[in-house]
Amino acid sequence: MAIRDVVFPAGRQALYEHNRYSPAVRANGFLFVSGQVGSREDGSPEPELEVQVRRAFENLNAILQAAGCSFDDVLDVTVFIVDPESNFEKIWRIVPEYWGEAPHPTLTGIGVTWLYGFQFEIKVIAKLPEASAG
């Protein structure tokens, strides 16, 4: 079995270990980031949707930064939204604060009925900077 090259953001390793998954894994020049939600430091959800979305992006950016990446290195995005008919527009008004300019990454949006108390989750695949040189 190959040893996983796991990336942990500062200060949250215990939370990931408790929940038994890796926040991100480096492999073959890519960074595969687990779904990030708008959790507080203790893992509990932010109650307000807009704050939850911003915190999900901040949690994502902390992982990207720990791997030496930024959102500019993201190639593929999957978002999960509880009640997208009601929440999509509210969420998509916030996204440009973190998304950057075109060309944008690919996107798959999935409407779900349950996210363990959260309303929004984002997972990405990024190209590691050292892999893109050369």
Short mmCIF file of N, CA and C in Angstrom, two decimals:
data_model
loop_
_atom_site.label_atom_id
_atom_site.label_comp_id
_atom_site.label_asym_id
_atom_site.label_seq_id
_atom_site.Cartn_x
_atom_site.Cartn_y
_atom_site.Cartn_z
N MET A 1 0.84 -1.18 0.00
CA MET A 1 0.00 0.00 0.00
C MET A 1 0.88 1.24 0.00
N ALA A 2 0.55 2.19 -0.85
CA ALA A 2 1.29 3.44 -0.91
C ALA A 2 0.96 4.30 0.31
N ILE A 3 1.95 5.03 0.77
CA ILE A 3 1.73 5.97 1.87
C ILE A 3 1.15 7.25 1.29
N ARG A 4 0.07 7.70 1.87
CA ARG A 4 -0.58 8.93 1.38
C ARG A 4 0.20 10.15 1.85
N ASP A 5 0.40 11.09 0.96
CA ASP A 5 1.06 12.35 1.26
C ASP A 5 -0.04 13.34 1.66
N VAL A 6 -0.36 13.37 2.94
CA VAL A 6 -1.50 14.12 3.45
C VAL A 6 -1.10 15.56 3.79
N VAL A 7 -2.00 16.49 3.50
CA VAL A 7 -1.81 17.90 3.82
C VAL A 7 -2.83 18.27 4.90
N PHE A 8 -2.34 18.84 5.99
CA PHE A 8 -3.21 19.32 7.07
C PHE A 8 -3.07 20.83 7.19
N PRO A 9 -4.19 21.56 7.29
CA PRO A 9 -4.09 22.98 7.57
C PRO A 9 -3.69 23.19 9.03
N ALA A 10 -3.11 24.31 9.32
CA ALA A 10 -2.68 24.61 10.69
C ALA A 10 -3.87 24.57 11.65
N GLY A 11 -3.67 23.90 12.78
CA GLY A 11 -4.63 23.94 13.87
C GLY A 11 -5.85 23.05 13.75
N ARG A 12 -5.97 22.24 12.68
CA ARG A 12 -7.19 21.45 12.53
C ARG A 12 -6.93 19.95 12.40
N GLN A 13 -5.70 19.53 12.61
CA GLN A 13 -5.37 18.12 12.43
C GLN A 13 -6.19 17.22 13.36
N ALA A 14 -6.39 17.61 14.60
CA ALA A 14 -7.15 16.80 15.55
C ALA A 14 -8.59 16.59 15.07
N LEU A 15 -9.19 17.63 14.47
CA LEU A 15 -10.55 17.52 13.97
C LEU A 15 -10.63 16.48 12.85
N TYR A 16 -9.67 16.51 11.93
CA TYR A 16 -9.66 15.53 10.83
C TYR A 16 -9.37 14.13 11.35
N GLU A 17 -8.46 14.01 12.28
CA GLU A 17 -8.16 12.69 12.86
C GLU A 17 -9.37 12.12 13.58
N HIS A 18 -10.08 12.97 14.30
CA HIS A 18 -11.29 12.54 15.01
C HIS A 18 -12.34 12.02 14.02
N ASN A 19 -12.48 12.68 12.88
CA ASN A 19 -13.47 12.30 11.87
C ASN A 19 -12.96 11.26 10.88
N ARG A 20 -11.70 10.87 10.99
CA ARG A 20 -11.09 9.77 10.23
C ARG A 20 -11.04 10.01 8.73
N TYR A 21 -10.59 11.18 8.33
CA TYR A 21 -10.31 11.40 6.92
C TYR A 21 -9.22 12.45 6.78
N SER A 22 -8.63 12.49 5.60
CA SER A 22 -7.56 13.45 5.32
C SER A 22 -8.16 14.67 4.64
N PRO A 23 -7.72 15.86 5.03
CA PRO A 23 -8.23 17.06 4.39
C PRO A 23 -7.81 17.15 2.92
N ALA A 24 -6.58 16.68 2.62
CA ALA A 24 -6.11 16.70 1.24
C ALA A 24 -4.98 15.69 1.10
N VAL A 25 -4.85 15.18 -0.12
CA VAL A 25 -3.79 14.24 -0.43
C VAL A 25 -3.12 14.69 -1.72
N ARG A 26 -1.77 14.74 -1.69
CA ARG A 26 -0.99 15.02 -2.89
C ARG A 26 -0.75 13.70 -3.63
N ALA A 27 -0.94 13.71 -4.96
CA ALA A 27 -0.67 12.52 -5.77
C ALA A 27 -0.48 12.91 -7.22
N ASN A 28 0.62 12.46 -7.81
CA ASN A 28 0.86 12.62 -9.25
C ASN A 28 0.73 14.07 -9.73
N GLY A 29 1.22 15.00 -8.93
CA GLY A 29 1.20 16.41 -9.33
C GLY A 29 -0.10 17.14 -9.06
N PHE A 30 -1.03 16.47 -8.38
CA PHE A 30 -2.32 17.07 -8.07
C PHE A 30 -2.57 17.06 -6.57
N LEU A 31 -3.47 17.94 -6.14
CA LEU A 31 -3.92 17.98 -4.77
C LEU A 31 -5.42 17.68 -4.79
N PHE A 32 -5.82 16.61 -4.11
CA PHE A 32 -7.21 16.20 -4.02
C PHE A 32 -7.71 16.62 -2.64
N VAL A 33 -8.62 17.60 -2.62
CA VAL A 33 -9.07 18.18 -1.35
C VAL A 33 -10.45 17.62 -1.01
N SER A 34 -10.58 17.11 0.20
CA SER A 34 -11.87 16.64 0.70
C SER A 34 -12.86 17.80 0.76
N GLY A 35 -14.14 17.45 0.74
CA GLY A 35 -15.17 18.47 0.84
C GLY A 35 -15.01 19.31 2.09
N GLN A 36 -15.07 20.62 1.90
CA GLN A 36 -14.93 21.57 3.00
C GLN A 36 -16.26 22.25 3.26
N VAL A 37 -16.61 22.33 4.51
CA VAL A 37 -17.85 22.95 4.93
C VAL A 37 -17.55 24.17 5.80
N GLY A 38 -18.58 24.90 6.13
CA GLY A 38 -18.42 26.10 6.95
C GLY A 38 -18.42 25.77 8.41
N SER A 39 -17.41 24.99 8.83
CA SER A 39 -17.33 24.60 10.23
C SER A 39 -16.46 25.57 11.02
N ARG A 40 -16.85 25.73 12.26
CA ARG A 40 -16.05 26.49 13.21
C ARG A 40 -14.86 25.63 13.63
N GLU A 41 -13.99 26.19 14.45
CA GLU A 41 -12.79 25.47 14.91
C GLU A 41 -13.13 24.14 15.58
N ASP A 42 -14.27 24.09 16.27
CA ASP A 42 -14.65 22.86 16.96
C ASP A 42 -15.40 21.88 16.06
N GLY A 43 -15.61 22.24 14.79
CA GLY A 43 -16.29 21.37 13.84
C GLY A 43 -17.78 21.62 13.71
N SER A 44 -18.33 22.49 14.55
CA SER A 44 -19.77 22.77 14.47
C SER A 44 -20.07 23.71 13.31
N PRO A 45 -21.29 23.63 12.75
CA PRO A 45 -21.65 24.48 11.62
C PRO A 45 -21.90 25.93 12.01
N GLU A 46 -21.50 26.83 11.14
CA GLU A 46 -21.94 28.22 11.25
C GLU A 46 -23.44 28.23 10.96
N PRO A 47 -24.24 28.92 11.76
CA PRO A 47 -25.69 28.87 11.54
C PRO A 47 -26.18 29.63 10.31
N GLU A 48 -25.54 30.75 9.95
CA GLU A 48 -26.00 31.55 8.82
C GLU A 48 -25.36 31.08 7.52
N LEU A 49 -26.17 30.93 6.47
CA LEU A 49 -25.69 30.40 5.19
C LEU A 49 -24.51 31.19 4.65
N GLU A 50 -24.61 32.52 4.60
CA GLU A 50 -23.55 33.32 4.00
C GLU A 50 -22.24 33.18 4.78
N VAL A 51 -22.31 33.17 6.09
CA VAL A 51 -21.12 32.98 6.92
C VAL A 51 -20.57 31.59 6.72
N GLN A 52 -21.45 30.61 6.60
CA GLN A 52 -21.03 29.23 6.39
C GLN A 52 -20.28 29.08 5.06
N VAL A 53 -20.76 29.71 4.00
CA VAL A 53 -20.09 29.64 2.70
C VAL A 53 -18.72 30.29 2.78
N ARG A 54 -18.64 31.46 3.38
CA ARG A 54 -17.33 32.13 3.51
C ARG A 54 -16.35 31.28 4.32
N ARG A 55 -16.83 30.69 5.39
CA ARG A 55 -15.95 29.85 6.21
C ARG A 55 -15.53 28.60 5.45
N ALA A 56 -16.41 28.03 4.63
CA ALA A 56 -16.03 26.87 3.81
C ALA A 56 -14.89 27.24 2.87
N PHE A 57 -14.98 28.41 2.24
CA PHE A 57 -13.90 28.87 1.36
C PHE A 57 -12.63 29.16 2.17
N GLU A 58 -12.76 29.73 3.36
CA GLU A 58 -11.58 29.97 4.19
C GLU A 58 -10.92 28.66 4.61
N ASN A 59 -11.73 27.65 4.96
CA ASN A 59 -11.18 26.34 5.30
C ASN A 59 -10.49 25.72 4.08
N LEU A 60 -11.11 25.85 2.92
CA LEU A 60 -10.50 25.35 1.68
C LEU A 60 -9.19 26.07 1.41
N ASN A 61 -9.19 27.39 1.51
CA ASN A 61 -7.98 28.16 1.23
C ASN A 61 -6.85 27.82 2.20
N ALA A 62 -7.18 27.49 3.45
CA ALA A 62 -6.15 27.11 4.42
C ALA A 62 -5.47 25.81 3.99
N ILE A 63 -6.24 24.88 3.45
CA ILE A 63 -5.66 23.62 2.96
C ILE A 63 -4.82 23.87 1.72
N LEU A 64 -5.35 24.65 0.79
CA LEU A 64 -4.59 24.98 -0.42
C LEU A 64 -3.26 25.63 -0.05
N GLN A 65 -3.31 26.58 0.87
CA GLN A 65 -2.10 27.28 1.30
C GLN A 65 -1.11 26.32 1.95
N ALA A 66 -1.60 25.39 2.76
CA ALA A 66 -0.71 24.42 3.42
C ALA A 66 0.01 23.54 2.40
N ALA A 67 -0.58 23.40 1.22
CA ALA A 67 0.04 22.60 0.15
C ALA A 67 0.85 23.46 -0.81
N GLY A 68 0.91 24.76 -0.56
CA GLY A 68 1.65 25.66 -1.44
C GLY A 68 0.85 26.10 -2.66
N CYS A 69 -0.47 26.01 -2.57
CA CYS A 69 -1.36 26.35 -3.68
C CYS A 69 -2.22 27.56 -3.31
N SER A 70 -2.99 28.00 -4.29
CA SER A 70 -4.04 28.97 -4.07
C SER A 70 -5.23 28.55 -4.92
N PHE A 71 -6.32 29.29 -4.83
CA PHE A 71 -7.49 28.94 -5.63
C PHE A 71 -7.17 29.05 -7.12
N ASP A 72 -6.17 29.85 -7.50
CA ASP A 72 -5.78 29.95 -8.91
C ASP A 72 -5.29 28.62 -9.46
N ASP A 73 -4.84 27.71 -8.60
CA ASP A 73 -4.36 26.39 -9.02
C ASP A 73 -5.47 25.36 -9.14
N VAL A 74 -6.69 25.72 -8.75
CA VAL A 74 -7.82 24.79 -8.77
C VAL A 74 -8.29 24.59 -10.21
N LEU A 75 -8.42 23.31 -10.58
CA LEU A 75 -8.87 22.94 -11.92
C LEU A 75 -10.32 22.49 -11.95
N ASP A 76 -10.75 21.80 -10.89
CA ASP A 76 -12.07 21.19 -10.87
C ASP A 76 -12.72 21.43 -9.51
N VAL A 77 -14.00 21.80 -9.54
CA VAL A 77 -14.75 22.09 -8.31
C VAL A 77 -16.05 21.29 -8.32
N THR A 78 -16.37 20.72 -7.18
CA THR A 78 -17.69 20.11 -6.97
C THR A 78 -18.30 20.79 -5.75
N VAL A 79 -19.53 21.28 -5.90
CA VAL A 79 -20.23 21.87 -4.76
C VAL A 79 -21.49 21.06 -4.50
N PHE A 80 -21.79 20.95 -3.23
CA PHE A 80 -23.00 20.29 -2.76
C PHE A 80 -23.82 21.34 -2.02
N ILE A 81 -25.09 21.47 -2.40
CA ILE A 81 -25.95 22.51 -1.82
C ILE A 81 -27.25 21.89 -1.36
N VAL A 82 -27.58 22.11 -0.09
CA VAL A 82 -28.89 21.72 0.42
C VAL A 82 -29.89 22.76 -0.07
N ASP A 83 -30.99 22.30 -0.62
CA ASP A 83 -32.06 23.16 -1.14
C ASP A 83 -31.51 24.19 -2.13
N PRO A 84 -30.93 23.71 -3.25
CA PRO A 84 -30.33 24.65 -4.20
C PRO A 84 -31.32 25.64 -4.80
N GLU A 85 -32.57 25.27 -4.91
CA GLU A 85 -33.56 26.20 -5.46
C GLU A 85 -33.64 27.47 -4.63
N SER A 86 -33.53 27.35 -3.31
CA SER A 86 -33.57 28.51 -2.43
C SER A 86 -32.20 29.12 -2.17
N ASN A 87 -31.15 28.30 -2.18
CA ASN A 87 -29.84 28.75 -1.71
C ASN A 87 -28.82 29.08 -2.79
N PHE A 88 -29.02 28.61 -4.01
CA PHE A 88 -27.99 28.79 -5.03
C PHE A 88 -27.62 30.26 -5.25
N GLU A 89 -28.59 31.11 -5.48
CA GLU A 89 -28.30 32.52 -5.76
C GLU A 89 -27.60 33.21 -4.59
N LYS A 90 -28.00 32.89 -3.36
CA LYS A 90 -27.35 33.46 -2.18
C LYS A 90 -25.88 33.05 -2.14
N ILE A 91 -25.63 31.79 -2.43
CA ILE A 91 -24.26 31.27 -2.44
C ILE A 91 -23.46 31.88 -3.57
N TRP A 92 -24.04 31.94 -4.75
CA TRP A 92 -23.29 32.39 -5.93
C TRP A 92 -23.00 33.88 -5.91
N ARG A 93 -23.67 34.64 -5.05
CA ARG A 93 -23.29 36.05 -4.86
C ARG A 93 -21.98 36.15 -4.08
N ILE A 94 -21.65 35.15 -3.27
CA ILE A 94 -20.44 35.16 -2.45
C ILE A 94 -19.24 34.60 -3.20
N VAL A 95 -19.48 33.64 -4.07
CA VAL A 95 -18.41 32.92 -4.77
C VAL A 95 -17.37 33.85 -5.42
N PRO A 96 -17.75 34.94 -6.11
CA PRO A 96 -16.72 35.78 -6.75
C PRO A 96 -15.68 36.36 -5.79
N GLU A 97 -16.01 36.46 -4.49
CA GLU A 97 -15.04 36.95 -3.51
C GLU A 97 -13.83 36.02 -3.43
N TYR A 98 -14.01 34.76 -3.78
CA TYR A 98 -12.96 33.74 -3.64
C TYR A 98 -12.54 33.14 -4.97
N TRP A 99 -13.37 33.21 -5.96
CA TRP A 99 -13.21 32.48 -7.22
C TRP A 99 -12.16 33.07 -8.13
N GLY A 100 -12.02 34.40 -8.15
CA GLY A 100 -11.06 35.01 -9.06
C GLY A 100 -11.66 35.25 -10.44
N GLU A 101 -10.80 35.63 -11.34
CA GLU A 101 -11.22 35.99 -12.70
C GLU A 101 -11.19 34.78 -13.63
N ALA A 102 -11.87 34.90 -14.77
CA ALA A 102 -11.87 33.84 -15.79
C ALA A 102 -10.46 33.71 -16.37
N PRO A 103 -10.08 32.58 -16.83
CA PRO A 103 -10.90 31.37 -16.96
C PRO A 103 -11.09 30.68 -15.61
N HIS A 104 -12.31 30.22 -15.39
CA HIS A 104 -12.67 29.59 -14.13
C HIS A 104 -12.43 28.08 -14.19
N PRO A 105 -12.36 27.42 -13.03
CA PRO A 105 -12.25 25.97 -13.04
C PRO A 105 -13.55 25.32 -13.51
N THR A 106 -13.49 24.04 -13.82
CA THR A 106 -14.72 23.32 -14.14
C THR A 106 -15.56 23.21 -12.88
N LEU A 107 -16.85 23.00 -13.05
CA LEU A 107 -17.76 23.00 -11.91
C LEU A 107 -18.84 21.93 -12.09
N THR A 108 -19.08 21.18 -11.03
CA THR A 108 -20.23 20.30 -10.94
C THR A 108 -20.99 20.70 -9.68
N GLY A 109 -22.26 21.03 -9.84
CA GLY A 109 -23.10 21.40 -8.70
C GLY A 109 -24.12 20.31 -8.45
N ILE A 110 -24.24 19.90 -7.20
CA ILE A 110 -25.13 18.80 -6.85
C ILE A 110 -26.06 19.25 -5.72
N GLY A 111 -27.35 19.11 -5.93
CA GLY A 111 -28.33 19.38 -4.90
C GLY A 111 -28.48 18.15 -4.02
N VAL A 112 -28.43 18.36 -2.72
CA VAL A 112 -28.53 17.26 -1.76
C VAL A 112 -29.58 17.59 -0.70
N THR A 113 -29.97 16.58 0.04
CA THR A 113 -30.97 16.80 1.10
C THR A 113 -30.35 16.89 2.48
N TRP A 114 -29.07 16.47 2.62
CA TRP A 114 -28.46 16.45 3.95
C TRP A 114 -26.96 16.55 3.83
N LEU A 115 -26.34 17.40 4.65
CA LEU A 115 -24.89 17.55 4.73
C LEU A 115 -24.44 17.63 6.18
N TYR A 116 -24.95 16.76 7.00
CA TYR A 116 -24.52 16.67 8.40
C TYR A 116 -24.67 18.01 9.13
N GLY A 117 -25.76 18.71 8.86
CA GLY A 117 -26.03 19.98 9.53
C GLY A 117 -25.53 21.21 8.78
N PHE A 118 -24.86 21.00 7.65
CA PHE A 118 -24.36 22.11 6.84
C PHE A 118 -25.26 22.30 5.63
N GLN A 119 -25.12 23.45 4.97
CA GLN A 119 -25.92 23.75 3.78
C GLN A 119 -25.09 23.82 2.52
N PHE A 120 -23.76 23.82 2.65
CA PHE A 120 -22.87 24.00 1.51
C PHE A 120 -21.58 23.24 1.77
N GLU A 121 -21.08 22.58 0.73
CA GLU A 121 -19.79 21.89 0.80
C GLU A 121 -19.10 22.07 -0.54
N ILE A 122 -17.78 22.25 -0.50
CA ILE A 122 -16.99 22.42 -1.71
C ILE A 122 -15.77 21.50 -1.65
N LYS A 123 -15.55 20.76 -2.74
CA LYS A 123 -14.35 19.93 -2.85
C LYS A 123 -13.68 20.26 -4.18
N VAL A 124 -12.36 20.18 -4.20
CA VAL A 124 -11.63 20.61 -5.40
C VAL A 124 -10.47 19.65 -5.70
N ILE A 125 -10.02 19.77 -6.94
CA ILE A 125 -8.75 19.18 -7.37
C ILE A 125 -7.91 20.33 -7.90
N ALA A 126 -6.69 20.43 -7.40
CA ALA A 126 -5.78 21.51 -7.81
C ALA A 126 -4.51 20.91 -8.38
N LYS A 127 -3.88 21.65 -9.27
CA LYS A 127 -2.57 21.27 -9.80
C LYS A 127 -1.52 21.85 -8.86
N LEU A 128 -0.62 21.00 -8.38
CA LEU A 128 0.43 21.49 -7.50
C LEU A 128 1.41 22.35 -8.28
N PRO A 129 1.82 23.49 -7.73
CA PRO A 129 2.70 24.40 -8.48
C PRO A 129 3.99 23.74 -8.97
N GLU A 130 4.63 22.93 -8.15
CA GLU A 130 5.88 22.32 -8.58
C GLU A 130 5.66 21.35 -9.74
N ALA A 131 4.45 20.84 -9.88
CA ALA A 131 4.15 19.91 -10.98
C ALA A 131 3.86 20.66 -12.26
N SER A 132 3.44 21.92 -12.17
CA SER A 132 3.11 22.66 -13.37
C SER A 132 4.32 23.30 -14.02
N ALA A 133 5.42 23.39 -13.29
CA ALA A 133 6.65 23.94 -13.88
C ALA A 133 7.34 22.83 -14.65
N GLY A 134 7.66 23.10 -15.90
CA GLY A 134 8.39 22.11 -16.67
C GLY A 134 7.61 21.49 -17.67
#
